[in-house]
Coordinates of C-alpha atoms in Angstrom, one line a residue:
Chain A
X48 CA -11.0 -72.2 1.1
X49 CA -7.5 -70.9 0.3
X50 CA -4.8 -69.4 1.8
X51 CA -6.0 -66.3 0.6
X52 CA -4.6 -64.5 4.0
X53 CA -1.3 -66.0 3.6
X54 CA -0.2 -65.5 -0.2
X55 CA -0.8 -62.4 -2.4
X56 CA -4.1 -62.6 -3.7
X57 CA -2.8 -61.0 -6.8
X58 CA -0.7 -63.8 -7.4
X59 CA -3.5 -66.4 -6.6
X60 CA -5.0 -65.1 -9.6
X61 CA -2.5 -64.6 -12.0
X62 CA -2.2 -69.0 -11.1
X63 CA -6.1 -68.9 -11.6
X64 CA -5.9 -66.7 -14.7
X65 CA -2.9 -68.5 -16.6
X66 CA -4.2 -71.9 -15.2
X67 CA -7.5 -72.4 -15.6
X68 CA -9.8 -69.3 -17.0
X69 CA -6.9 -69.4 -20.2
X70 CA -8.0 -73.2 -20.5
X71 CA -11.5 -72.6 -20.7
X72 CA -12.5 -69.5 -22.3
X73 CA -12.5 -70.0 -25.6
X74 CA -15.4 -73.2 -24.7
X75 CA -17.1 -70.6 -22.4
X76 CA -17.5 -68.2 -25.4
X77 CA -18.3 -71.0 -28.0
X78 CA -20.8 -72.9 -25.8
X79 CA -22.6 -69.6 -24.7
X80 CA -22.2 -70.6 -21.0
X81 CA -21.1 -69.9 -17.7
X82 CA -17.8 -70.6 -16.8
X83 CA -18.0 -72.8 -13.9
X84 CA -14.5 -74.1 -14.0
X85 CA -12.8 -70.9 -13.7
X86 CA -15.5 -69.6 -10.8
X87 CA -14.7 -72.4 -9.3
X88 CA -10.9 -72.1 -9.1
X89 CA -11.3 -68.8 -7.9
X90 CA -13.6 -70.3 -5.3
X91 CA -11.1 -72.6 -4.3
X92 CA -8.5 -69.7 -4.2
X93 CA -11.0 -68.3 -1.9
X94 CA -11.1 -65.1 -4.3
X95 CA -14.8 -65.2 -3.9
X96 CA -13.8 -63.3 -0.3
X97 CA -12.1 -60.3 -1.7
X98 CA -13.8 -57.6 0.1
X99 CA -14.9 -59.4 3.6
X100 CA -12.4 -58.3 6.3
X101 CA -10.9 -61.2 7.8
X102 CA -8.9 -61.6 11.4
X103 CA -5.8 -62.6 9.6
X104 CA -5.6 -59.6 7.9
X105 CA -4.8 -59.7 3.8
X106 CA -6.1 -56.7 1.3
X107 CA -9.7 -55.2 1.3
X108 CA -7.9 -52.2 -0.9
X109 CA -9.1 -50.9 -4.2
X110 CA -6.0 -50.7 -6.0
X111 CA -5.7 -54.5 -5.3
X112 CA -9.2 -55.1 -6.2
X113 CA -8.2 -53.9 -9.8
X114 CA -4.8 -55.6 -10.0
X115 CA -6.8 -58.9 -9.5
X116 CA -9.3 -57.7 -11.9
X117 CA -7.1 -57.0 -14.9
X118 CA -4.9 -60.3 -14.4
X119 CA -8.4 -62.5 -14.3
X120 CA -9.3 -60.5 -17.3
X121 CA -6.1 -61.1 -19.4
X122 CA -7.3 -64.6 -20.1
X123 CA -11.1 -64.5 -19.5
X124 CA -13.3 -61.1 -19.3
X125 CA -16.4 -62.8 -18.7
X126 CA -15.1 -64.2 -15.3
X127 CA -13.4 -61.4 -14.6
X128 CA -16.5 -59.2 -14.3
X129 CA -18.4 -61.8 -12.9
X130 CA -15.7 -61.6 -10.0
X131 CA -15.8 -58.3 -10.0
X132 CA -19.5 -57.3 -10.1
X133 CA -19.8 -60.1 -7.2
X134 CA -17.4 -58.6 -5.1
X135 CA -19.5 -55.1 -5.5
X136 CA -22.4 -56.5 -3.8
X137 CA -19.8 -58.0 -1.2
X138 CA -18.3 -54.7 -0.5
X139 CA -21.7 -53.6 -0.3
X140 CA -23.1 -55.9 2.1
X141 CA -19.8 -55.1 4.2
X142 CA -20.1 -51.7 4.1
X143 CA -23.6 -51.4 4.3
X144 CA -25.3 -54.3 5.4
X145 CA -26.9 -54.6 8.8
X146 CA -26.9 -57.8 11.2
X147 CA -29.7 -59.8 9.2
X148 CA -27.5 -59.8 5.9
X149 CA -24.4 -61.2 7.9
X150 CA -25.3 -64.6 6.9
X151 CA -24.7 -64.1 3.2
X152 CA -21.1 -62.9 4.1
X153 CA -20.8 -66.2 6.4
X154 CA -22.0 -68.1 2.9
X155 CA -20.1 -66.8 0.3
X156 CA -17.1 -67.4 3.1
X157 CA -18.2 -71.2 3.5
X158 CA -19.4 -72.2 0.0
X159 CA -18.5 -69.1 -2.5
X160 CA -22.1 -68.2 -3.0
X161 CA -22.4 -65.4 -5.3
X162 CA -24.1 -62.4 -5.1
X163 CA -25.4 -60.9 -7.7
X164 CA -27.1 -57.5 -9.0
X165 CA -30.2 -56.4 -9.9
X166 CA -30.2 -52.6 -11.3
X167 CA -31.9 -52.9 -14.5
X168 CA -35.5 -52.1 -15.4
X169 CA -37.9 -51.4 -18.2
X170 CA -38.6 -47.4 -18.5
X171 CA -36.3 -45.9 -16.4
X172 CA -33.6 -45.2 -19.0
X173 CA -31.0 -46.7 -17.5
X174 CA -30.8 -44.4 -14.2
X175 CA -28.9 -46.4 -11.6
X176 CA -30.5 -44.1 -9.0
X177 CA -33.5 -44.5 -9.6
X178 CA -36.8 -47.4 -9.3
X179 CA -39.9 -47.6 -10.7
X180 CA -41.2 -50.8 -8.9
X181 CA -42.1 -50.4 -5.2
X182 CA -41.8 -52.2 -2.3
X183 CA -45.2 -53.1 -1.7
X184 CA -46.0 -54.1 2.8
X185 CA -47.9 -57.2 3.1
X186 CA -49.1 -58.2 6.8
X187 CA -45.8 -57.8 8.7
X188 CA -43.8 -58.2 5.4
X189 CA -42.7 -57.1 2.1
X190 CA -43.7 -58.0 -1.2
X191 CA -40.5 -57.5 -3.9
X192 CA -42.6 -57.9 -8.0
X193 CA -39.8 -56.5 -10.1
X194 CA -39.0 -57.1 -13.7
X195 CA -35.6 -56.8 -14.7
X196 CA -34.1 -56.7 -18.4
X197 CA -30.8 -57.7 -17.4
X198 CA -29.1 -59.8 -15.0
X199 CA -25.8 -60.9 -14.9
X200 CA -25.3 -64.6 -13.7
X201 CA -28.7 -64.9 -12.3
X202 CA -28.8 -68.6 -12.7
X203 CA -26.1 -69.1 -11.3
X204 CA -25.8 -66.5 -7.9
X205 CA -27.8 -67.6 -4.5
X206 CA -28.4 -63.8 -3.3
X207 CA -29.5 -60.9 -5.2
X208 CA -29.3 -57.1 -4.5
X209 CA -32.3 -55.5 -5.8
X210 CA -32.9 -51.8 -6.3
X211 CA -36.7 -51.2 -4.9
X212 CA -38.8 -47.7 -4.9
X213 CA -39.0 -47.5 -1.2
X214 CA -42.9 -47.3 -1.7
X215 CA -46.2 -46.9 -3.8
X216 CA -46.3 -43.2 -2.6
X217 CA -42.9 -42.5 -2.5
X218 CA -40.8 -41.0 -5.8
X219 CA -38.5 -42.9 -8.3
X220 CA -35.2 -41.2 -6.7
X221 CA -35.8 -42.4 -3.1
X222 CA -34.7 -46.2 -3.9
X223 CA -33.9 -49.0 -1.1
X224 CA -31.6 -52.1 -1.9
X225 CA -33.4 -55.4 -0.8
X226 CA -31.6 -58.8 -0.4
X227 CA -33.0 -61.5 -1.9
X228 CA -31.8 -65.5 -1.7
X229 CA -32.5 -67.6 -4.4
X230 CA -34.2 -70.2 -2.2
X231 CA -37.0 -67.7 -1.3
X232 CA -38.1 -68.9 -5.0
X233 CA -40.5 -67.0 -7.1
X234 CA -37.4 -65.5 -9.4
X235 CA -38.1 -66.4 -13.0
X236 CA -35.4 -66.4 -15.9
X237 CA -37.6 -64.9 -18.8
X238 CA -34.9 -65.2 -21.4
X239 CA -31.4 -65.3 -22.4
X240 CA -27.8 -64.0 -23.5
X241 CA -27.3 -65.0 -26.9
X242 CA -24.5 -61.5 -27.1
X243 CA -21.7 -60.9 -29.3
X244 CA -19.7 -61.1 -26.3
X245 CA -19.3 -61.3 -22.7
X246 CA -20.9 -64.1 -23.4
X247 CA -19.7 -66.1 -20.4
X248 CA -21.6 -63.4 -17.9
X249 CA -25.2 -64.8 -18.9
X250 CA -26.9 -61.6 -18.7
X251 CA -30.3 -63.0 -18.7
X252 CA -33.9 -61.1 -18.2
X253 CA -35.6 -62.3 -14.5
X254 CA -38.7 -61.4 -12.9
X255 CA -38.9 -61.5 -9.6
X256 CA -42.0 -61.8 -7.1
X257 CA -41.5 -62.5 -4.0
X258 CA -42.6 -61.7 -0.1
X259 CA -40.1 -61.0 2.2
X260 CA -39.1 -59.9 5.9
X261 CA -38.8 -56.3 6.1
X262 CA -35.3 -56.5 7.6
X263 CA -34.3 -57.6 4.2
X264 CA -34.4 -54.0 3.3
X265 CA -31.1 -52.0 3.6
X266 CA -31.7 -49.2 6.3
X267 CA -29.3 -46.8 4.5
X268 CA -30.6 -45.0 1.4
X269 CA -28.9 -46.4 -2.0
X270 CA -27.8 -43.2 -3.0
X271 CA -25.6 -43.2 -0.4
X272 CA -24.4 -46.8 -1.1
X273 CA -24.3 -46.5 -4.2
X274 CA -22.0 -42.7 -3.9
X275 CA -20.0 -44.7 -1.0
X276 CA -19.3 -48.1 -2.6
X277 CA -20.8 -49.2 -5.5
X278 CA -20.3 -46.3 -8.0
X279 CA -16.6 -46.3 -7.1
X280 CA -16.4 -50.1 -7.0
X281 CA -18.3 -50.3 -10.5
X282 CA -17.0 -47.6 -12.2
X283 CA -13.0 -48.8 -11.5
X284 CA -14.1 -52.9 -11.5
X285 CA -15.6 -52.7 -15.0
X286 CA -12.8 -50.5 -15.9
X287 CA -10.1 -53.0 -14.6
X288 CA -11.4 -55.6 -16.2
X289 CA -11.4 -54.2 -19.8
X290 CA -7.8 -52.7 -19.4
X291 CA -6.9 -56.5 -18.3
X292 CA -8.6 -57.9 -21.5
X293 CA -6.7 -55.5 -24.0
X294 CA -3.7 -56.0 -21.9
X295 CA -4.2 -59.2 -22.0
X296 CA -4.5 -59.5 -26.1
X297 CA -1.8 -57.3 -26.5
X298 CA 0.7 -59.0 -24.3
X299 CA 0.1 -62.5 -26.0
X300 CA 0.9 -60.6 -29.3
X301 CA 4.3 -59.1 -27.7
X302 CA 5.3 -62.5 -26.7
X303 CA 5.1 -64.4 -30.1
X304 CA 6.5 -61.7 -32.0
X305 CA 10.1 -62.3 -31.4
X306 CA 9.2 -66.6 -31.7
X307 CA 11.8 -67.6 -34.5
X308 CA 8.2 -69.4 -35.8
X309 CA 6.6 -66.1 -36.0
X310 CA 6.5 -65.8 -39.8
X311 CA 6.0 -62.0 -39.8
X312 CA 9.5 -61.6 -38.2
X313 CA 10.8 -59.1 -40.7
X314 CA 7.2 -56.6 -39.5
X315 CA 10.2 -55.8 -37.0
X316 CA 12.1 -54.1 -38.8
X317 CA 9.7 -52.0 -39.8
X318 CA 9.9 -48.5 -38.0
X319 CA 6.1 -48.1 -38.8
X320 CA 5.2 -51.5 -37.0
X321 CA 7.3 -50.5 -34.0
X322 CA 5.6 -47.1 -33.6
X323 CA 2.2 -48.4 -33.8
X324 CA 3.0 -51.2 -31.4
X325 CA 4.7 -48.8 -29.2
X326 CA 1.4 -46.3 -29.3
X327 CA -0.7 -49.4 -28.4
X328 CA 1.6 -49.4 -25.0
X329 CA 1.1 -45.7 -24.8
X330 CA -3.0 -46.5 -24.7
X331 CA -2.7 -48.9 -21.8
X332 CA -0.4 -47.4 -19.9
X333 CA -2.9 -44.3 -19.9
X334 CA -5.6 -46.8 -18.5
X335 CA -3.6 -48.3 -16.3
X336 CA -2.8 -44.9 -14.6
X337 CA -6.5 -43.4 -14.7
X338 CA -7.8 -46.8 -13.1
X339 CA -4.8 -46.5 -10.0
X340 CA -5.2 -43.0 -9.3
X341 CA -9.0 -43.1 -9.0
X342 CA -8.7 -46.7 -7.0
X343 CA -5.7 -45.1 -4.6
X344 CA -8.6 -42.2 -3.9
X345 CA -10.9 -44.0 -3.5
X346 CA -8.5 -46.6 -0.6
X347 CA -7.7 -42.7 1.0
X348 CA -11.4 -41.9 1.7
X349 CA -12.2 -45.7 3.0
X350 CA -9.1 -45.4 5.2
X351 CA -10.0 -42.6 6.9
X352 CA -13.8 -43.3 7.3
X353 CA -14.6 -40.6 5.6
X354 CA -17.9 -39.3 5.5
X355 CA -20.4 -39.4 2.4
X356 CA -20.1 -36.3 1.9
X357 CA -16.6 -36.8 0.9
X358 CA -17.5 -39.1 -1.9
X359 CA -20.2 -37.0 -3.1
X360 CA -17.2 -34.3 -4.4
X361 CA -18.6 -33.3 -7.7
X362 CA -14.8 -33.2 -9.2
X363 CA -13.9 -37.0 -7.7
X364 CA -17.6 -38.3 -9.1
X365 CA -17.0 -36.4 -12.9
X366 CA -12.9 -38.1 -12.5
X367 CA -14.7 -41.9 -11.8
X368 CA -17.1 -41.3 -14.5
X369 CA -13.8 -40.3 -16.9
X370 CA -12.3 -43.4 -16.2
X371 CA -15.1 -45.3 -17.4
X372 CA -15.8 -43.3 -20.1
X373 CA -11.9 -43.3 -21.1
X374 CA -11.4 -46.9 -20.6
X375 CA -14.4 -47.6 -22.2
X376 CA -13.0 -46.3 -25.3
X377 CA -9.0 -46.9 -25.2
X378 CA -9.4 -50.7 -24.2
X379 CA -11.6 -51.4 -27.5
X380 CA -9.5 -49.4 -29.7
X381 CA -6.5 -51.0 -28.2
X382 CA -7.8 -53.9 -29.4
X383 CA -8.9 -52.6 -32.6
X384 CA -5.8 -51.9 -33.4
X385 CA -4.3 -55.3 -32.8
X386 CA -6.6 -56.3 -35.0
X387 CA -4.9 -54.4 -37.2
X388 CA -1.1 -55.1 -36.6
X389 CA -2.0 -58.4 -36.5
X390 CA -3.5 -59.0 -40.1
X391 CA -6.2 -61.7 -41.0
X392 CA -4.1 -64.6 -39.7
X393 CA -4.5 -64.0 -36.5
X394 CA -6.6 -60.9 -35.3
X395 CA -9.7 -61.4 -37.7
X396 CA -9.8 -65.8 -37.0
X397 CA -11.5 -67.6 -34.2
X398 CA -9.7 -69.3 -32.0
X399 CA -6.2 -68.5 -32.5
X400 CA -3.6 -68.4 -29.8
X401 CA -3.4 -65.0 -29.5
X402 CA -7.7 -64.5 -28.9
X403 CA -7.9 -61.3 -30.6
X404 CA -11.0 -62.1 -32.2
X405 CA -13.1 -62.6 -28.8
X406 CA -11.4 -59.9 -26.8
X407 CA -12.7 -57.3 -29.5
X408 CA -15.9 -59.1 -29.5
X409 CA -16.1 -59.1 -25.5
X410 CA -14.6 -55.2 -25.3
X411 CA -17.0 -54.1 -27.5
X412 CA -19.6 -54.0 -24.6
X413 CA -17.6 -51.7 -22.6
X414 CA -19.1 -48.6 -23.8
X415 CA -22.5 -49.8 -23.8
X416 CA -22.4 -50.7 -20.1
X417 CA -24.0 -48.2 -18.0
X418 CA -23.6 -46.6 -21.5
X419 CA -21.3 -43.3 -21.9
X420 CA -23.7 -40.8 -23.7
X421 CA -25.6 -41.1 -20.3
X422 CA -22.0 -40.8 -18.1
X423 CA -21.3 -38.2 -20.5
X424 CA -23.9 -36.1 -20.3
X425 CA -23.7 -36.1 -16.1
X426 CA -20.3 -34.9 -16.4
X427 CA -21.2 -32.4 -18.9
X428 CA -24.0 -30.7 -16.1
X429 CA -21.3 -31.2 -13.6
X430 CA -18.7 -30.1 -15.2
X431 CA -20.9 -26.6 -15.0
X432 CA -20.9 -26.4 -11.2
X433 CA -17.4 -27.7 -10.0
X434 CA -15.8 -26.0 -8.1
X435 CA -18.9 -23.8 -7.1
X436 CA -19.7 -25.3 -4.1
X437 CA -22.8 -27.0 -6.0
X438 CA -22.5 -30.3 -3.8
X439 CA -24.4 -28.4 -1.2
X440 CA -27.4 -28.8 -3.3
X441 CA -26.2 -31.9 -5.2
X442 CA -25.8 -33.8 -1.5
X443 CA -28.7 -34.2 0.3
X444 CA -29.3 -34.4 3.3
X445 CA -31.3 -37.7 4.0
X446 CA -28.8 -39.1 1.1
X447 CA -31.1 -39.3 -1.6
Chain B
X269 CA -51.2 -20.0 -6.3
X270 CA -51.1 -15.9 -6.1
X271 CA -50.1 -14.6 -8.8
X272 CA -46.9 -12.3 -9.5
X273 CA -47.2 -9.0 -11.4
X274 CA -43.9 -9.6 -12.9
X275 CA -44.1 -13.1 -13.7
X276 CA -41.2 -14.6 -11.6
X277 CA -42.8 -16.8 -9.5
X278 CA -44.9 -18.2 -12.7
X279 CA -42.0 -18.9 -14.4
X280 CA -40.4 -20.8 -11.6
X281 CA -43.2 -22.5 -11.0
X282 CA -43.2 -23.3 -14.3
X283 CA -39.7 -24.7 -14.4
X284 CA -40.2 -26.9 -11.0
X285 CA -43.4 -28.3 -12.9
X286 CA -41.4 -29.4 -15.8
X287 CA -38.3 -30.3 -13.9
X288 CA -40.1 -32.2 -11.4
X289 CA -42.7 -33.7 -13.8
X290 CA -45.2 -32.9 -11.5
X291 CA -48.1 -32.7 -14.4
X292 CA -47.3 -36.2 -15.6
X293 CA -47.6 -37.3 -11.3
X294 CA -50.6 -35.3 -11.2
X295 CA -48.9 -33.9 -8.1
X296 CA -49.3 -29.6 -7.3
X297 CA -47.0 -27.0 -6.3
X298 CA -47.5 -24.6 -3.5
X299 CA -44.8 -21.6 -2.7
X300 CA -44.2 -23.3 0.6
X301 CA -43.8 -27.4 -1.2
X302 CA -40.9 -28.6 0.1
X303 CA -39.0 -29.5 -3.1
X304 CA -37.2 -32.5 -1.6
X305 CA -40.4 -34.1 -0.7
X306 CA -41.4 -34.0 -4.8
X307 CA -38.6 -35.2 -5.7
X308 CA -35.8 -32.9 -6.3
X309 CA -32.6 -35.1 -6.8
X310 CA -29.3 -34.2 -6.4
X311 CA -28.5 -34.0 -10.5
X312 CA -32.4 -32.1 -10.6
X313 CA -31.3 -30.0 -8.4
X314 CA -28.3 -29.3 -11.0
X315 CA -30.8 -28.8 -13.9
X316 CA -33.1 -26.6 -12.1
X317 CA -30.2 -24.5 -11.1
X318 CA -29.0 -24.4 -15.1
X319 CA -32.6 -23.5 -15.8
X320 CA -33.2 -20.6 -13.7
X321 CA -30.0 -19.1 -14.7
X322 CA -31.0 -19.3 -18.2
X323 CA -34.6 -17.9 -18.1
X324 CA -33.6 -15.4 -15.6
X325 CA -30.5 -14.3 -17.2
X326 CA -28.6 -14.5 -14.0
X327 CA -25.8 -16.4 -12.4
X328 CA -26.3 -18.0 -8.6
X329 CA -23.1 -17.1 -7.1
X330 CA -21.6 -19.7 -5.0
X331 CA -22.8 -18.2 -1.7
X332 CA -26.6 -19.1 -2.6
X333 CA -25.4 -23.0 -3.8
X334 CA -27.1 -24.2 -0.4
X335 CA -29.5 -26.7 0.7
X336 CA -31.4 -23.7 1.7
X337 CA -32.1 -22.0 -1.4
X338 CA -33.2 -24.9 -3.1
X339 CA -35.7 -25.7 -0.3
X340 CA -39.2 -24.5 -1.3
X341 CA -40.4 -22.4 -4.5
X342 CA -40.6 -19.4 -1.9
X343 CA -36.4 -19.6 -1.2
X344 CA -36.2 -19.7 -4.9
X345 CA -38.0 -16.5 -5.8
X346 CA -36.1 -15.1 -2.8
X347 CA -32.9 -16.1 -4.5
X348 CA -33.5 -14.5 -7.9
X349 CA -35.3 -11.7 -7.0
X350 CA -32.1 -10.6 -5.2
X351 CA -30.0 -11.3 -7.7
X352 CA -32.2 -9.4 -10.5
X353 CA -32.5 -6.6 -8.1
X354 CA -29.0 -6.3 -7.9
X355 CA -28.3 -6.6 -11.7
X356 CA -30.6 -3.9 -11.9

């Protein structure tokens, strides 16, 4: 694996980034398929690790977690959110994981397994905290029969985290995560990801029935793991990565405009054309300060151990939801209006240099994911009872 | 269930059953349920708090935002019968 230790990690993959997921995109988006090449530079980089404390120190931050995600996402979003939703389930198994999931840390070390996650199912609206399917006991074991709508890379990850009802009598709120390996077969792709973008992530519908030892289940709640790591991790991942990809677009405009081949030289001249560019810098520079201040938080409360409780602040939760929401929103429109600046020619075309065309495309999912009506209308109940103290009954004691 | 001559109790009995969905779980309510244990959630818990405010024309002041008063229907109706008491 690579010197990750030794040399920045952000620079490793701003080399992966320019070098190989630039190369290989546009195929990625064209052929509907995973993009192997570029996982597997940022294998080699040992980028796969991000996350896993290692003896010879290096970053575990999450300001640095969304620097790397925005640069991977400047040239491909796809693998940049398949980094960064596999380093959630890392940081999860890290934080969370007991002796009996070591061994998938040891594996994504040693071969840069993936891990991947499984949130989604039929009925429950979307609800990231909560499960319909339950963990069934059979003899000394448990039997995980889950169907799940979406999956991102699931042919392609060896481990799954899968959100379980904790059992047949128990209710949809009290969820437990459940590791599951690929070789324990009985997963089943049902479907596939034929998207208008993102196209790279193969987001595919699996079923999954399966028996497993019960020391597969997390002991901790999910709530608390997901209020402790993975909100925070997904929330300002997802978000990195789409302020990279409009970042991204918007930079390889920048840098051919002042080409003495760019035929639409004269555009600046044009006061208008400056202003609008200018308010496009205006748009990302508001992302990228939403995403550091909530990441830098977030670093403050994992430096000082802090307590659950700590994350479970109604006005820190309603600010993580804003930055998804906000980013959400700015990165397509950013984007949008590149679109616009840049003209038929080269915003509306496949396959120019500039990409314009599949970043819109690809940033178009960004409000849909975990979608912001649902984000929005948690904020708007909380937004009611900040400040009041309300996280005394919003925490719970047991962490459900 | 006993029943209230004023109706509170009823009415947040009523709430619980449509907050909690208890009907559609075919699950029943006593004054002494523990509300955790059918499922109150922590954004539930947030709705149910909206709710009683709204049918009962009151506002929980901060110092009853506890664990506690959210713990069975019984710390409920103690909760808003104080308050409507003291709004006269």
């Amino acid at each position: 694996m690579g010197a990750f230790s030794e040399i920045d990690p952000i620079q490793l993959a701003v080399t992966a980034s320019r070098q190989t997921l630039r190369a290989w995109a546009s195929d990625v988006d064209a052929r509907n398929r995973f993009p192997h090449e570029s996982i597997e530079a940022l294998r080699q980089l040992g980028l796969l690790t991000y996350f896993i404390p290692r003896a010879s120190g290096g970053p575990t931050d999450f300001v640095t977690y969304c620097s790397i995600a925005a640069v991977l996402a400047e040239e491909c979003l796809s693998t940049a959110l398949i980094w960064a939703m596999h380093c959630q389930q890392v940081a999860i198994l890290v934080d969370h994981g007991g002796p009996e999931h070591k061994h998938v840390l040891d594996e994504v070390e040693r071969t840069g397994a993936l891990v991947a996650s499984v949130t989604t199912e039929a009925g429950k609206g979307g609800d990231l905290l909560t499960a319909r399917a339950p963990l069934l006991p059979e003899d000394d074991r448990v039997r995980v029969r889950r169907v799940a709508p979406i999956v991102s890379y699931a042919e392609h990850a060896a481990f799954f985290l899968l959100t379980m009802r904790s059992a047949e009598d128990q209710h949809e709120h009290d969820v437990r995560l459940v590791l599951v390996a690929r070789e324990d077969a009985g997963m089943t792709v049902t479907g596939d990801w034929n998207a208008m973008g993102a196209r790279g992530t193969q987001s595919v519908p699996v079923t999954f029935d399966l028996v497993v030892d019960n020391n597969r289940v997390f002991k901790k709640p999910f709530r608390q793991i997901a209020v402790q790591t993975l909100i925070p991790a997904a929330h300002l991942g997802w978000s990195a990565v789409w302020y990279g990809a409009a970042r991204g677009a918007f930079r390889r405009f920048v840098r051919q405009l002042r080409q003495p081949e760019n035929k639409s030289r004269a555009q600046l001249q044009s006061d208008l054309f400056l202003s609008r560019l200018a308010d496009l810098r205006v748009s990302l520079d508001l992302m990228d300060s939403m995403i550091t201040q909530a990441a830098a938080r977030i670093d403050s409360l994992r430096h000082s151990n802090a307590d659950v409780a700590s994350y479970e602040n109604i006005t820190l939760n309603i600010s993580l939801n804003n930055v998804k929401i906000a980013v959400s929103r700015l990165a397509f429109e950013v984007v949008d209006r590149l679109v616009e600046l840049c003209g038929l020619a080269q915003g509306y075309m496949k396959n120019t240099a500039l990409d314009v065309e599949r970043v819109f495309r690809d940033l178009r999912s960004a409000t849909l994911m975990y979608h912001n009506d649902r984000l929005l209308g948690v904020n708007g109940k909380l937004i009611l009872v900040e400040n009041s103290g309300a996280e005394a009954i919003w925490r719970r004691p047991d962490g459900l | 269930m006993t029943s209230t001559s004023d109706g509170i109790r009823e009415q947040i009995f009523a709430l619980l059953r449509n907050r909690l969905r208890l009907r559609q779980r075919q699950q029943d309510l006593t004054i002494n349920s523990s509300l955790e244990a059918l499922g109150l959630d922590s954004m539930t818990a947030i709705e149910l708090l909206l709710d009683l405010e709204r049918t009962f024309g009151i506002l929980l002041p901060d110092v009853l935002l506890t664990a506690e008063t959210f713990r069975t229907p019984a710390t409920l109706e103690v909760a808003v019968r104080s308050l409507l008491e003291a709004k006269g």
